[in-house]
Coordinates of C-alpha atoms and ligand atoms in Angstrom, one line a residue:
M4 CA 0.0 0.0 0.0
E5 CA 2.8 2.4 1.0
A6 CA 4.5 1.8 -2.4
K7 CA 1.2 2.4 -4.3
F8 CA 0.7 5.6 -2.3
Q9 CA 4.2 6.8 -3.2
E10 CA 3.6 5.9 -6.8
L11 CA 0.5 8.0 -6.8
K12 CA 2.3 11.0 -5.3
T13 CA 5.1 10.7 -7.9
R14 CA 2.6 10.7 -10.7
L15 CA 0.7 13.7 -9.2
M16 CA 4.0 15.6 -8.8
E17 CA 4.6 15.1 -12.6
V18 CA 1.2 16.5 -13.3
D19 CA 2.0 19.5 -11.1
D20 CA 5.4 20.0 -12.9
L21 CA 3.6 20.2 -16.2
S22 CA 0.9 22.6 -15.1
S23 CA 3.4 24.8 -13.2
A24 CA 5.5 25.0 -16.4
A25 CA 2.3 26.0 -18.3
G26 CA 1.7 28.6 -15.6
L27 CA 5.2 30.0 -16.0
L28 CA 4.7 30.4 -19.7
Y29 CA 1.4 32.2 -19.1
W30 CA 3.1 34.5 -16.5
D31 CA 5.9 35.3 -19.0
Q32 CA 3.3 36.0 -21.7
S33 CA 1.5 38.5 -19.4
T34 CA 4.7 40.3 -18.3
Y35 CA 7.8 40.2 -20.5
M36 CA 7.1 38.3 -23.8
P37 CA 7.5 40.4 -26.9
P38 CA 4.3 40.4 -29.1
G39 CA 6.0 38.2 -31.8
G40 CA 5.9 35.3 -29.4
A41 CA 2.1 35.2 -29.2
A42 CA 1.3 32.5 -31.7
A43 CA 3.9 30.0 -30.6
R44 CA 3.2 30.7 -27.0
A45 CA -0.4 29.8 -27.3
R46 CA 0.6 26.5 -28.8
Q47 CA 3.2 25.8 -26.2
T48 CA 0.9 26.5 -23.3
A49 CA -1.9 24.3 -24.9
T50 CA 0.6 21.4 -25.3
L51 CA 1.7 21.5 -21.7
S52 CA -1.8 21.8 -20.4
R53 CA -3.0 18.9 -22.6
L54 CA -0.1 16.7 -21.3
A55 CA -0.9 17.6 -17.7
H56 CA -4.6 16.7 -18.3
E57 CA -3.7 13.4 -20.0
K58 CA -1.3 12.4 -17.3
F59 CA -3.9 13.2 -14.6
T60 CA -6.8 11.4 -16.3
A61 CA -4.8 8.3 -17.2
L62 CA -6.2 5.0 -16.3
G63 CA -3.2 4.3 -14.1
I64 CA -4.2 7.0 -11.6
G65 CA -7.8 5.6 -11.4
K66 CA -6.4 2.1 -10.7
L67 CA -4.1 3.5 -8.0
L68 CA -7.0 5.4 -6.4
D69 CA -9.2 2.2 -6.5
A70 CA -6.4 0.0 -5.0
L71 CA -5.8 2.6 -2.2
V72 CA -9.5 2.5 -0.9
P73 CA -8.7 0.0 1.9
Y74 CA -5.6 2.0 2.8
E75 CA -7.6 5.2 3.1
E76 CA -10.2 3.6 5.3
N77 CA -7.6 3.1 8.0
L78 CA -6.4 6.7 8.0
A79 CA -7.8 9.7 10.0
Y80 CA -10.0 12.0 7.9
D81 CA -7.8 15.0 8.5
S82 CA -4.5 13.3 7.9
D83 CA -2.5 14.5 4.9
E84 CA -2.7 11.1 3.3
A85 CA -6.5 10.6 3.6
S86 CA -7.0 14.2 2.4
L87 CA -4.8 13.7 -0.6
L88 CA -6.7 10.6 -1.6
R89 CA -10.1 12.2 -1.0
V90 CA -9.3 15.4 -3.0
T91 CA -7.5 13.6 -5.8
R92 CA -10.4 11.2 -6.2
R93 CA -12.9 14.1 -6.4
E94 CA -10.8 15.9 -9.0
Y95 CA -10.1 12.7 -10.9
E96 CA -13.8 11.9 -11.1
R97 CA -14.6 15.4 -12.3
A98 CA -11.8 15.5 -14.9
T99 CA -12.7 12.1 -16.3
K100 CA -16.5 12.7 -16.6
I101 CA -16.0 15.4 -19.2
P102 CA -14.8 13.8 -22.4
S103 CA -11.5 15.4 -23.7
E104 CA -13.0 15.9 -27.2
F105 CA -15.7 18.0 -25.7
M106 CA -13.1 20.0 -23.7
A107 CA -11.1 20.6 -26.9
E108 CA -14.2 21.8 -28.7
V109 CA -15.1 24.2 -25.9
T110 CA -11.6 25.5 -25.8
N111 CA -11.6 26.2 -29.5
H112 CA -15.0 27.9 -29.2
T113 CA -14.1 30.1 -26.3
S114 CA -10.8 31.3 -27.8
A115 CA -12.8 32.3 -30.9
S116 CA -15.4 33.9 -28.7
Y117 CA -12.8 35.8 -26.8
Q118 CA -11.2 37.1 -30.0
V119 CA -14.6 38.5 -31.2
W120 CA -15.3 40.0 -27.8
T121 CA -12.0 42.0 -27.8
E122 CA -13.3 43.7 -30.9
A123 CA -17.1 43.8 -30.1
R124 CA -16.6 45.5 -26.7
P125 CA -14.9 48.6 -27.9
A126 CA -17.3 48.7 -30.9
N127 CA -20.2 48.5 -28.5
D128 CA -21.6 45.7 -30.7
F129 CA -23.4 43.0 -28.7
E130 CA -24.9 41.5 -31.9
R131 CA -21.5 40.5 -33.0
V132 CA -20.8 38.2 -30.0
R133 CA -24.4 37.1 -29.6
P134 CA -24.1 33.9 -31.7
Y135 CA -20.9 33.0 -29.8
L136 CA -22.6 33.5 -26.5
E137 CA -25.6 31.4 -27.5
K138 CA -23.2 28.6 -28.4
T139 CA -21.4 29.0 -25.1
L140 CA -24.7 28.7 -23.2
D141 CA -25.4 25.4 -25.1
Y142 CA -21.9 24.1 -24.1
S143 CA -22.4 25.2 -20.5
R144 CA -25.7 23.2 -20.3
E145 CA -23.9 20.2 -21.9
A146 CA -21.0 20.5 -19.5
A147 CA -23.4 20.5 -16.5
N148 CA -25.2 17.4 -17.9
F149 CA -22.0 15.3 -17.6
F150 CA -22.9 15.4 -13.9
P151 CA -26.4 14.0 -13.8
G152 CA -28.3 14.1 -10.5
Y153 CA -27.8 17.7 -9.7
E154 CA -30.5 19.8 -7.9
H155 CA -29.9 22.9 -10.1
I156 CA -28.2 22.8 -13.5
A157 CA -25.8 25.5 -12.3
D158 CA -24.5 23.2 -9.4
P159 CA -21.9 21.3 -11.3
L160 CA -20.5 24.6 -12.7
I161 CA -20.5 26.3 -9.3
E162 CA -18.8 23.3 -7.7
S163 CA -15.8 23.6 -10.1
S164 CA -14.8 26.8 -8.3
D165 CA -16.7 26.7 -5.0
Y166 CA -16.9 23.0 -4.1
G167 CA -19.5 22.4 -1.4
M168 CA -21.8 25.2 -2.5
K169 CA -25.0 24.8 -4.4
A170 CA -27.1 27.3 -6.4
T171 CA -29.9 27.2 -3.7
D172 CA -27.3 27.9 -0.9
V173 CA -25.8 30.8 -2.8
S174 CA -29.2 32.2 -3.8
R175 CA -30.4 32.2 -0.2
I176 CA -27.2 33.9 1.1
F177 CA -27.4 36.5 -1.6
A178 CA -31.1 37.2 -1.0
D179 CA -30.4 37.8 2.7
L180 CA -27.4 40.0 2.0
R181 CA -29.3 42.0 -0.6
E182 CA -32.1 42.8 1.8
E183 CA -29.6 44.4 4.1
L184 CA -27.3 45.9 1.5
V185 CA -29.8 47.7 -0.8
P186 CA -31.0 50.2 1.9
I187 CA -27.4 50.9 3.0
A188 CA -26.3 51.5 -0.5
R189 CA -29.4 53.7 -1.2
A190 CA -28.9 55.8 2.0
I191 CA -25.2 56.4 1.1
T192 CA -25.6 57.2 -2.6
E193 CA -28.4 59.7 -1.9
Q194 CA -25.8 61.9 -0.1
P195 CA -23.1 63.9 -2.0
P196 CA -20.2 61.6 -2.9
A197 CA -16.8 61.9 -1.1
D198 CA -14.2 64.1 -2.9
D199 CA -11.4 61.9 -4.1
A200 CA -9.4 64.5 -6.0
C201 CA -6.5 64.0 -3.7
L202 CA -5.9 60.5 -5.3
R203 CA -5.9 61.9 -8.8
K204 CA -2.8 64.1 -8.8
N205 CA 0.5 63.0 -10.4
F206 CA 2.2 60.2 -8.5
P207 CA 5.5 58.8 -10.0
E208 CA 5.3 55.1 -10.5
A209 CA 8.5 54.1 -8.9
Q210 CA 7.5 55.6 -5.5
Q211 CA 4.1 54.1 -5.7
F212 CA 5.6 50.6 -6.1
E213 CA 8.1 51.1 -3.4
F214 CA 5.4 52.1 -0.9
S215 CA 3.0 49.3 -1.8
M216 CA 5.7 46.6 -1.8
D217 CA 6.8 47.9 1.6
V218 CA 3.3 47.4 2.9
A219 CA 3.1 43.9 1.2
Q220 CA 6.2 42.8 3.0
R221 CA 5.0 44.1 6.4
F222 CA 1.8 42.1 5.9
G223 CA 4.1 39.1 5.7
Y224 CA 4.7 38.6 1.9
D225 CA 8.1 36.8 1.7
L226 CA 10.1 38.0 -1.3
Q227 CA 12.6 35.1 -0.9
R228 CA 9.6 33.1 -2.1
G229 CA 7.9 35.7 -4.3
R230 CA 8.2 38.7 -6.6
R231 CA 6.2 41.4 -8.3
D232 CA 6.1 42.4 -11.9
Q233 CA 3.9 44.7 -14.1
T234 CA 1.0 43.6 -16.2
H235 CA -2.3 44.9 -17.6
H236 CA -4.7 42.6 -15.7
P237 CA -3.2 41.9 -12.2
F238 CA -3.2 38.3 -10.9
M239 CA -1.4 36.0 -8.5
T240 CA 0.3 32.9 -9.7
K241 CA 2.2 30.0 -8.1
F242 CA 4.9 27.7 -9.6
S243 CA 5.7 26.1 -6.3
L244 CA 5.2 26.9 -2.6
G245 CA 8.7 28.5 -2.8
D246 CA 7.7 30.8 -5.8
V247 CA 4.4 32.6 -5.4
R248 CA 4.3 35.7 -7.6
I249 CA 2.0 38.7 -7.9
T250 CA 1.5 41.1 -10.9
T251 CA 0.2 44.6 -10.6
R252 CA -0.3 47.7 -12.7
S253 CA 0.0 51.4 -11.9
R254 CA -1.3 54.7 -13.2
E255 CA 0.6 57.9 -12.5
D256 CA -2.7 59.9 -12.3
N257 CA -4.4 57.5 -9.8
L258 CA -2.8 56.6 -6.5
S259 CA -5.3 53.9 -5.4
D260 CA -4.9 51.6 -8.5
A261 CA -1.4 50.3 -7.8
L262 CA -1.7 50.4 -4.1
F263 CA -4.9 48.4 -3.7
T264 CA -4.3 46.0 -6.5
T265 CA -1.0 45.2 -4.8
L266 CA -2.6 44.6 -1.4
H267 CA -5.3 42.5 -3.1
E268 CA -2.9 40.2 -4.9
T269 CA -0.7 40.1 -1.8
G270 CA -3.7 38.7 0.1
H271 CA -4.0 35.9 -2.5
A272 CA -0.2 35.3 -2.2
L273 CA -0.2 35.2 1.6
Y274 CA -2.7 32.3 1.4
E275 CA -0.5 30.3 -1.0
Q276 CA 2.8 31.1 0.8
G277 CA 1.2 29.9 4.0
I278 CA 0.4 26.4 2.8
R279 CA 2.5 23.7 4.6
M280 CA 5.5 22.5 2.6
E281 CA 4.5 18.9 3.2
L282 CA 1.7 19.4 0.7
E283 CA 4.0 20.6 -2.1
G284 CA 3.4 19.2 -5.6
T285 CA 0.0 17.6 -4.7
P286 CA -3.6 18.7 -5.5
L287 CA -3.7 19.9 -1.8
A288 CA -1.1 22.7 -2.4
G289 CA -3.5 25.4 -3.4
G290 CA -6.4 27.5 -2.0
T291 CA -9.6 25.5 -1.4
S292 CA -12.2 27.5 -3.3
S293 CA -12.6 30.8 -5.1
G294 CA -14.7 32.2 -2.2
V295 CA -12.0 31.4 0.4
H296 CA -9.3 32.7 -1.8
E297 CA -11.1 35.9 -2.5
S298 CA -11.8 36.3 1.3
Q299 CA -8.0 36.7 1.8
S300 CA -7.5 39.3 -1.0
R301 CA -10.5 41.2 0.3
L302 CA -9.5 41.0 4.0
W303 CA -6.0 42.4 3.4
E304 CA -7.0 44.9 0.7
N305 CA -10.2 46.3 2.4
I306 CA -10.7 45.3 6.0
V307 CA -7.0 46.0 6.8
G308 CA -5.8 48.2 3.9
R309 CA -8.7 50.6 3.8
S310 CA -9.1 50.9 7.6
R311 CA -8.6 54.1 9.5
G312 CA -6.2 52.3 12.0
F313 CA -4.0 51.2 9.2
W314 CA -3.7 54.7 7.7
Q315 CA -3.0 56.2 11.1
C316 CA 0.3 54.4 10.9
F317 CA 1.0 54.5 7.2
Y318 CA -0.4 57.9 6.0
P319 CA 2.5 59.9 7.5
K320 CA 4.8 57.6 5.6
L321 CA 2.9 58.1 2.4
Q322 CA 2.9 61.9 2.9
G323 CA 6.6 61.7 3.3
I324 CA 7.0 60.0 -0.1
F325 CA 4.6 62.4 -1.8
P326 CA 4.9 65.7 0.2
A327 CA 3.9 68.0 -2.7
Q328 CA 0.8 66.0 -3.5
L329 CA -0.4 65.1 0.1
S330 CA 1.1 67.3 2.8
D331 CA -2.0 69.6 2.8
V332 CA -4.5 66.7 2.6
P333 CA -5.6 65.7 6.2
L334 CA -5.9 62.0 7.1
D335 CA -9.7 62.2 7.3
E336 CA -10.0 63.5 3.7
F337 CA -7.7 60.8 2.5
Y338 CA -9.6 58.1 4.4
R339 CA -12.9 59.3 2.9
A340 CA -11.4 59.4 -0.6
I341 CA -10.2 55.7 -0.5
N342 CA -13.6 54.6 0.8
K343 CA -15.7 56.6 -1.6
V344 CA -19.1 55.0 -2.4
E345 CA -20.9 55.8 -5.6
R346 CA -23.3 54.4 -8.1
S347 CA -21.0 53.1 -10.8
L348 CA -21.4 51.0 -14.0
I349 CA -18.2 48.9 -13.8
R350 CA -17.9 46.0 -11.4
T351 CA -14.1 46.1 -11.1
D352 CA -14.2 49.8 -10.1
A353 CA -17.0 49.4 -7.6
D354 CA -16.6 50.1 -3.9
E355 CA -17.1 47.8 -0.9
V356 CA -20.8 48.6 -0.5
T357 CA -22.1 48.4 -4.1
Y358 CA -19.7 45.7 -5.4
N359 CA -21.9 42.8 -4.3
L360 CA -24.9 44.2 -6.2
H361 CA -22.9 43.9 -9.4
V362 CA -22.1 40.3 -8.5
M363 CA -25.6 39.3 -7.6
L364 CA -26.9 40.6 -10.9
R365 CA -24.5 38.4 -12.8
F366 CA -25.1 35.4 -10.6
D367 CA -28.9 35.6 -11.0
F368 CA -28.6 36.0 -14.8
E369 CA -26.3 32.9 -14.9
L370 CA -29.0 30.9 -13.2
A371 CA -31.8 32.3 -15.4
M372 CA -29.8 31.6 -18.6
L373 CA -29.0 28.0 -17.6
E374 CA -32.6 27.4 -16.6
G375 CA -33.7 28.6 -20.0
N376 CA -35.6 31.6 -18.4
L377 CA -33.4 34.2 -20.0
E378 CA -32.4 34.1 -23.6
I379 CA -29.2 35.6 -24.8
R380 CA -30.9 38.0 -27.1
E381 CA -32.9 39.4 -24.1
L382 CA -29.7 39.9 -22.1
P383 CA -28.8 43.6 -22.9
N384 CA -32.3 44.8 -22.0
A385 CA -32.6 42.6 -18.9
W386 CA -29.2 44.1 -17.8
R387 CA -30.4 47.7 -18.2
E388 CA -33.7 47.0 -16.4
R389 CA -32.0 45.2 -13.4
F390 CA -29.3 47.9 -13.3
E391 CA -31.9 50.6 -13.0
T392 CA -33.7 48.8 -10.2
D393 CA -30.5 48.0 -8.2
F394 CA -28.4 51.1 -8.8
G395 CA -30.9 53.8 -10.0
I396 CA -28.9 54.4 -13.1
V397 CA -29.0 53.0 -16.6
P398 CA -25.8 52.0 -18.5
R399 CA -25.2 54.3 -21.5
D400 CA -24.4 51.4 -23.7
D401 CA -23.6 47.6 -23.8
K402 CA -19.9 48.3 -23.6
D403 CA -20.3 49.3 -20.0
G404 CA -23.2 46.9 -19.5
V405 CA -23.4 43.3 -20.6
L406 CA -20.1 43.4 -22.5
Q407 CA -17.9 44.6 -19.6
D408 CA -16.6 41.4 -18.1
V409 CA -14.5 38.8 -19.9
H410 CA -15.9 35.8 -18.0
W411 CA -18.8 34.7 -20.2
Y412 CA -16.9 35.4 -23.4
F413 CA -13.8 33.4 -22.4
G414 CA -15.3 30.5 -20.4
L415 CA -18.5 28.7 -19.6
I416 CA -21.6 30.5 -18.3
G417 CA -22.2 29.5 -14.6
G418 CA -20.1 29.6 -11.4
S419 CA -17.8 32.4 -12.4
F420 CA -19.0 35.3 -10.2
Q421 CA -20.3 34.0 -6.8
G422 CA -16.8 33.6 -5.4
Y423 CA -16.3 37.4 -5.2
T424 CA -19.2 38.1 -2.9
L425 CA -18.7 34.9 -0.9
G426 CA -15.1 36.3 -0.4
N427 CA -16.4 39.6 1.0
I428 CA -18.7 37.8 3.4
L429 CA -16.0 35.3 4.5
G430 CA -13.3 37.9 4.8
A431 CA -15.4 39.7 7.5
Q432 CA -16.3 36.4 9.2
F433 CA -12.7 35.2 9.5
F434 CA -11.5 38.7 10.6
A435 CA -14.2 38.8 13.3
T436 CA -13.2 35.4 14.6
A437 CA -9.5 36.4 14.7
L438 CA -10.5 39.5 16.6
A439 CA -12.5 37.6 19.2
A440 CA -9.5 35.4 19.8
H441 CA -7.0 38.3 19.8
P442 CA -8.7 41.7 20.8
A443 CA -5.3 43.5 20.4
I444 CA -5.3 43.1 16.6
P445 CA -6.7 46.6 15.9
S446 CA -4.2 48.3 18.1
E447 CA -1.4 46.3 16.5
I448 CA -2.6 47.4 13.0
E449 CA -2.4 51.0 14.2
R450 CA 1.2 50.4 15.0
G451 CA 1.8 48.7 11.6
E452 CA 2.1 45.3 13.1
F453 CA 0.3 42.4 11.4
G454 CA 2.0 39.3 12.9
T455 CA -0.9 38.2 15.2
L456 CA -3.5 38.4 12.4
H457 CA -1.2 36.7 9.9
T458 CA -0.4 33.9 12.3
W459 CA -4.0 33.3 13.1
L460 CA -4.9 33.1 9.4
K461 CA -1.9 30.8 8.7
E462 CA -2.9 28.4 11.5
N463 CA -6.6 28.4 10.9
L464 CA -6.8 28.7 7.1
Y465 CA -3.6 28.9 5.0
Q466 CA -1.6 25.9 6.2
H467 CA -4.4 23.4 5.2
G468 CA -4.3 24.2 1.5
S469 CA -7.2 22.2 0.0
K470 CA -7.4 19.5 2.7
Y471 CA -10.9 20.8 3.7
T472 CA -13.7 22.0 1.6
A473 CA -14.8 25.6 2.1
P474 CA -17.8 24.6 4.4
E475 CA -15.5 22.3 6.4
L476 CA -12.8 25.0 6.7
I477 CA -15.3 27.7 7.8
E478 CA -16.7 25.4 10.4
R479 CA -13.2 24.5 11.8
A480 CA -12.0 28.1 11.8
T481 CA -15.0 30.0 13.1
G482 CA -17.0 27.2 14.9
T483 CA -20.1 28.0 12.7
S484 CA -21.2 27.9 9.1
L485 CA -21.0 30.8 6.7
S486 CA -22.8 33.9 8.1
I487 CA -23.5 37.3 6.6
E488 CA -23.8 38.9 10.1
P489 CA -20.1 39.9 10.6
Y490 CA -20.0 41.4 7.1
I491 CA -23.2 43.5 7.6
A492 CA -21.9 44.6 11.1
Y493 CA -18.6 45.6 9.5
L494 CA -20.2 47.7 6.8
R495 CA -22.6 49.3 9.2
T496 CA -19.8 50.3 11.6
K497 CA -17.4 51.5 9.0
Y498 CA -19.8 53.3 6.7
G499 CA -21.9 54.6 9.6
G500 CA -18.8 56.5 10.6
L501 CA -18.5 58.0 7.1
Y502 CA -22.1 58.6 6.1
D503 CA -25.5 59.1 7.6
L504 CA -27.1 55.7 7.1
G505 CA -30.5 56.9 8.3
K506 CA -33.0 54.1 8.7
A507 CA -30.5 51.5 7.3
A508 CA -28.2 52.0 10.4
Ligands
ZN629 ZN1 -8.9 38.4 -6.3

């Protein structure tokens, strides 16, 4: 049995080597590759990904998993060995249920769809991508139907990124949150918006990066096992537990862009750097779900990085770096500026309060499309109507409406958005639990110290990688299941200090 288990680990390590190499090619493509490399690079990445998939879905892996069933029965549920077998079996079953010819067809279709979207969006031409999107919806339904026995057709698609969550769970959580959130958002957006002109002066890039990377390291980001580079669409990527990288972008005329994308990606990187070395090279060596991953980027970016206590410590340093731009801007004005709430059209630019309404709109539409209750041709109008109900404004055009996010044009429809809002909810829940255990955390943050918080997160979340599903991890870390209460309390306290919440308080 021991020998079989070792053989499985060796094979899984080879799969990980191939996918990490593909990841490195993608990182290079997004950072340093000259444009002439594009065609060959697409082919090289596809070859490595195909080899990784073939190696993982090979019959040999299935046979080893079968042979190891009696071995697993004698192991404790939370041992590394049992967890490895459990998670590998789950991923193997998932990967082998979808035929590889179907996957290849979908990949061809979505790259064509993406290409058309890159032209249709700036041209504000939904009709051009409509036939592609209709085909994508067909493929999405077909993909879900490889997993018969679901409650809702979106379940198999949601489970690919947020395993353990079903459409009905997410719908219920979102409905509860929406009931609390809409009155808060309405109360705030009926008041004059905060003035954020102080963030829109000229801030040289080099100093912006120096400051944000200084904060990232103080959070606990280890540059012996990480680095930062520039890109257009920021992301975090990992090639091994000893090499977890972030990419960011900056704008000289906007101070918050580089700063908060760096803190966001740092949160993702802290999670991956905190995974125990013993899990290296196995399917356990990664974050457990998109919701839990996003909870860490949001916690470090927003709950810590946009808090008053944090800036009490760091604002004098920032003023020292940009004296001409900020010396006459008081801390209060800066704090209001980085927490400005407004009705906006674009999800990725949205603030903490309105962001979730953008996500819920997309999630509800995904369910309706998959159910057959919303046709693709009705989508632009449905978007405008829902937007007016939720935000009180109507998008000028489809470019800033239904065409704005890449997700549906580059992948399947279903399961692609709920993780963002689950992350906001969970970030607050984990933070509240850490605070209850260590009430000194806020005063430590005011002194620029993050060790107690980082250690709590490592011990309770990061070290486990994917050993536990998100619902299991939430239960272990907080003693209860997912709850929106800490998040609502956080928003009420923070934004009640910035705005008059009226009846929503
Ligand atoms: Zn993120």
